[in-house]
Amino acid sequence: MRSGDIAVLEDPVGESLRGRHTGFARRLGRAATYVPEVGTFSAVSPAADAADWADLAELLGRGGLADLFSSRATPPPDWEPVFVMEGRQMIWPGGGRPGLTRAETDTGVVELGAADVPEMLDLTARAQPGPFWPRTHELGTYLGIRAQGRLVAMAGERLRPPGWTEISAVCTAPEARGKGHAARLVNALAARVLSRGERPFLHVVETNTAAIALYERLGFESRKQVTFRGFRTP
């Protein structure tokens, strides 16, 4: 499969768990999910049968959360719906853009690691960018911006299907919004992804119109509508 093949974006969770995130995967049969504290995303075949769902239920345990993300597969009727949100997948159309090389070396942007996890968890709890767990930062590079020594904005790399890297957890503390932090972080991450010969992509809920407008200004294009769904196992 050539780098940047668009087809892998139809199943970004499964492609990541079968590829660059295999070290974070738990699998049984054709079902797979992330290890605890890294993520709750789960993957099954779009044509999953009863055995596949039984395997995923065994992996997750009774009452476990199956975050099917953008998967179109529908679990058995005794799986309890937890959430449904409409969203969209956005992609970098290809090529570079003036200023991105400079963004990669933005001295105000710092790389985050294990020592920063308490601050990252606090920020995501306040800013609510989506699911973020104690080991989510291990999935890729996470960058942040500090003000007076305090972490006020962050973004990072999450799903990694072949040829692509998802930019995720883009968030800014309420008291630090309106200063362009998100744009700086997304630009810095996009520059890093492109420098590896990959293409950035991301997901956003449809009601977050401000984020969609920002990503469009930065050069991302909407690829398709998606539905995010989560269920609890019986």
Coordinates of C-alpha atoms in Angstrom, one line a residue:
M1 CA 0.0 0.0 0.0
R2 CA 1.5 3.3 -1.0
S3 CA 2.0 6.1 1.5
G4 CA -1.0 8.4 1.9
D5 CA -3.5 5.9 0.4
I6 CA -6.8 7.4 1.2
A7 CA -8.5 4.0 1.7
V8 CA -6.9 3.4 5.1
L9 CA -8.8 6.4 6.5
E10 CA -12.0 4.3 6.2
D11 CA -10.8 2.3 9.2
P12 CA -8.2 4.5 11.0
V13 CA -8.5 2.6 14.3
G14 CA -8.1 -0.9 12.9
E15 CA -5.3 0.2 10.5
S16 CA -3.5 1.8 13.5
L17 CA -3.9 -1.3 15.7
R18 CA -2.7 -3.6 13.0
G19 CA 0.2 -1.4 12.1
R20 CA 2.2 1.2 14.1
H21 CA 0.1 0.8 17.2
T22 CA 0.3 -3.0 17.4
G23 CA 2.4 -2.6 20.6
F24 CA -0.6 -1.0 22.3
A25 CA -3.1 -3.5 20.9
R26 CA -5.1 -6.2 22.6
R27 CA -6.7 -8.6 20.2
L28 CA -8.8 -11.7 20.0
G29 CA -9.8 -13.2 16.7
R30 CA -10.6 -10.3 14.4
A31 CA -11.5 -7.9 17.2
A32 CA -8.9 -5.5 18.7
T33 CA -8.8 -2.6 21.2
Y34 CA -6.2 -0.5 22.9
V35 CA -4.6 -1.4 26.2
P36 CA -6.1 0.3 29.3
E37 CA -5.0 3.9 30.0
V38 CA -3.9 4.4 26.3
G39 CA -7.4 4.5 24.7
T40 CA -10.8 3.0 24.5
F41 CA -11.1 2.8 20.7
S42 CA -12.0 -0.7 19.4
A43 CA -12.0 -2.2 15.9
V44 CA -14.0 -5.0 14.2
S45 CA -14.6 -5.8 10.6
P46 CA -17.4 -3.7 9.0
A47 CA -19.0 -7.0 8.3
A48 CA -18.5 -8.3 11.9
D49 CA -20.4 -11.4 12.8
A50 CA -21.5 -12.7 16.2
A51 CA -18.2 -14.3 16.9
D52 CA -16.4 -11.0 16.3
W53 CA -18.6 -9.2 18.7
A54 CA -18.2 -12.0 21.3
D55 CA -14.4 -11.7 21.0
L56 CA -14.6 -7.9 21.5
A57 CA -16.9 -8.3 24.5
E58 CA -14.4 -10.8 26.0
L59 CA -11.5 -8.3 25.5
L60 CA -13.4 -5.4 27.1
G61 CA -15.1 -7.4 29.9
R62 CA -18.7 -7.0 31.2
G63 CA -19.8 -3.4 31.0
G64 CA -16.7 -2.3 29.1
L65 CA -16.8 0.7 26.8
A66 CA -16.5 -0.1 23.1
D67 CA -15.7 3.2 21.5
L68 CA -16.2 2.3 17.9
F69 CA -15.1 5.8 16.7
S70 CA -16.1 6.2 13.0
S71 CA -16.7 2.5 12.4
R72 CA -19.9 1.6 10.5
A73 CA -20.2 -1.8 12.2
T74 CA -23.3 -2.2 14.4
P75 CA -23.1 -4.3 17.6
P76 CA -25.8 -6.7 18.7
P77 CA -29.0 -5.2 20.2
D78 CA -28.0 -6.1 23.8
W79 CA -25.0 -3.7 23.7
E80 CA -26.1 -0.5 25.5
P81 CA -25.7 2.7 23.4
V82 CA -23.6 5.3 25.4
F83 CA -23.1 8.2 22.9
V84 CA -23.7 9.1 19.3
M85 CA -22.1 12.3 17.8
E86 CA -22.0 13.5 14.3
G87 CA -18.6 14.7 13.0
R88 CA -16.3 15.0 10.1
Q89 CA -12.9 13.7 9.0
M90 CA -10.6 16.4 7.6
I91 CA -7.4 15.8 5.7
W92 CA -4.3 17.8 4.5
P93 CA -4.8 17.9 0.8
G94 CA -1.1 17.3 0.0
G95 CA 2.0 19.4 -0.4
G96 CA 3.5 21.9 2.0
R97 CA 2.6 25.5 2.8
P98 CA 4.7 28.6 3.4
G99 CA 5.5 29.0 7.1
L100 CA 5.2 25.3 8.1
T101 CA 8.9 24.8 8.2
R102 CA 9.1 27.7 10.6
A103 CA 6.2 26.3 12.6
E104 CA 8.2 23.1 13.2
T105 CA 10.9 25.1 15.0
D106 CA 8.5 27.5 17.0
T107 CA 10.5 28.1 20.2
G108 CA 7.4 28.7 22.2
V109 CA 6.1 25.2 21.5
V110 CA 7.5 22.5 23.8
E111 CA 7.5 18.7 23.5
L112 CA 5.5 17.0 26.3
G113 CA 6.3 13.7 27.9
A114 CA 5.5 11.4 30.9
A115 CA 6.5 14.0 33.5
D116 CA 3.8 16.4 32.0
V117 CA 0.9 13.9 32.2
P118 CA -0.7 15.3 35.4
E119 CA -0.8 18.8 33.7
M120 CA -2.1 17.2 30.4
L121 CA -4.9 15.4 32.2
D122 CA -5.8 18.6 34.1
L123 CA -5.9 20.6 30.9
T124 CA -8.0 18.0 29.0
A125 CA -10.4 17.7 31.9
R126 CA -11.0 21.5 31.8
A127 CA -10.9 22.0 28.0
Q128 CA -12.7 18.8 27.0
P129 CA -11.1 18.1 23.6
G130 CA -12.2 14.4 23.7
P131 CA -10.9 11.2 25.3
F132 CA -7.5 11.5 26.8
W133 CA -6.0 8.9 29.2
P134 CA -2.8 8.6 31.3
R135 CA -0.9 6.9 28.6
T136 CA -2.5 8.4 25.5
H137 CA 0.6 10.6 25.0
E138 CA 2.5 7.4 24.2
L139 CA 0.7 7.1 20.8
G140 CA 2.8 9.9 19.3
T141 CA 4.4 13.3 19.8
Y142 CA 2.5 15.8 22.0
L143 CA 3.3 19.5 22.0
G144 CA 2.3 22.2 24.4
I145 CA 2.5 25.9 25.1
R146 CA 3.2 27.3 28.6
A147 CA 2.4 30.7 30.2
Q148 CA 4.1 31.6 33.4
G149 CA 5.2 28.0 33.6
R150 CA 1.7 26.5 33.4
L151 CA 0.5 24.3 30.5
V152 CA -2.3 26.3 28.8
A153 CA -2.5 24.6 25.4
M154 CA -1.7 21.2 23.8
A155 CA -2.2 19.0 20.8
G156 CA -0.7 15.7 19.7
E157 CA -0.6 12.7 17.4
R158 CA -3.1 9.9 18.0
L159 CA -4.2 7.4 15.3
R160 CA -1.5 6.3 12.9
P161 CA -2.8 4.5 9.8
P162 CA -0.2 3.8 7.1
G163 CA 1.0 7.1 5.5
W164 CA -1.1 9.3 7.8
T165 CA -1.0 10.8 11.3
E166 CA -4.0 12.1 13.1
I167 CA -3.7 15.4 15.0
S168 CA -5.8 15.2 18.2
A169 CA -6.4 16.6 21.7
V170 CA -6.2 20.1 20.4
C171 CA -7.2 22.2 23.4
T172 CA -6.6 25.5 25.1
A173 CA -7.4 26.4 28.7
P174 CA -10.4 28.7 28.9
E175 CA -8.4 31.6 30.3
A176 CA -5.8 31.4 27.5
R177 CA -8.1 31.3 24.4
G178 CA -8.0 33.8 21.6
K179 CA -4.2 34.0 21.5
G180 CA -3.6 31.7 18.5
H181 CA -2.2 28.8 20.5
A182 CA -4.2 26.1 18.8
A183 CA -3.1 27.3 15.3
R184 CA 0.5 27.3 16.4
L185 CA 0.3 23.8 17.8
V186 CA -1.6 22.3 14.8
N187 CA 0.9 24.0 12.4
A188 CA 3.9 22.6 14.3
L189 CA 2.4 19.1 14.3
A190 CA 1.5 19.3 10.6
A191 CA 5.1 20.3 9.8
R192 CA 6.5 17.3 11.7
V193 CA 4.1 14.9 10.0
L194 CA 4.9 16.2 6.6
S195 CA 8.6 16.1 7.2
R196 CA 8.2 12.3 7.8
G197 CA 6.6 12.0 4.3
E198 CA 3.2 11.4 5.8
R199 CA 0.0 13.5 5.7
P200 CA -1.9 14.9 8.6
F201 CA -5.6 14.3 9.2
L202 CA -8.0 14.9 12.1
H203 CA -11.6 14.4 13.3
V204 CA -13.9 17.0 14.8
V205 CA -17.5 17.0 16.0
E206 CA -19.9 18.8 13.7
T207 CA -21.1 21.2 16.4
N208 CA -17.6 22.5 17.0
T209 CA -17.9 25.1 14.2
A210 CA -15.0 27.2 15.6
A211 CA -12.6 24.3 15.3
I212 CA -13.8 23.5 11.8
A213 CA -13.2 27.1 10.7
L214 CA -9.8 27.1 12.2
Y215 CA -8.7 23.8 10.5
E216 CA -10.0 25.1 7.2
R217 CA -8.0 28.3 7.6
L218 CA -4.9 26.2 8.3
G219 CA -5.4 24.3 5.1
F220 CA -7.4 21.2 6.0
E221 CA -10.3 20.0 3.8
S222 CA -13.3 18.0 4.8
R223 CA -13.2 14.5 3.4
K224 CA -16.4 12.9 4.7
Q225 CA -19.0 13.0 7.4
V226 CA -18.6 10.4 10.2
T227 CA -20.6 9.3 13.2
F228 CA -18.9 8.6 16.5
R229 CA -20.5 5.9 18.6
G230 CA -19.9 4.2 21.9
F231 CA -21.5 1.1 23.5
R232 CA -21.2 -0.9 26.7
T233 CA -20.9 -4.6 26.5
P234 CA -23.6 -6.8 28.1

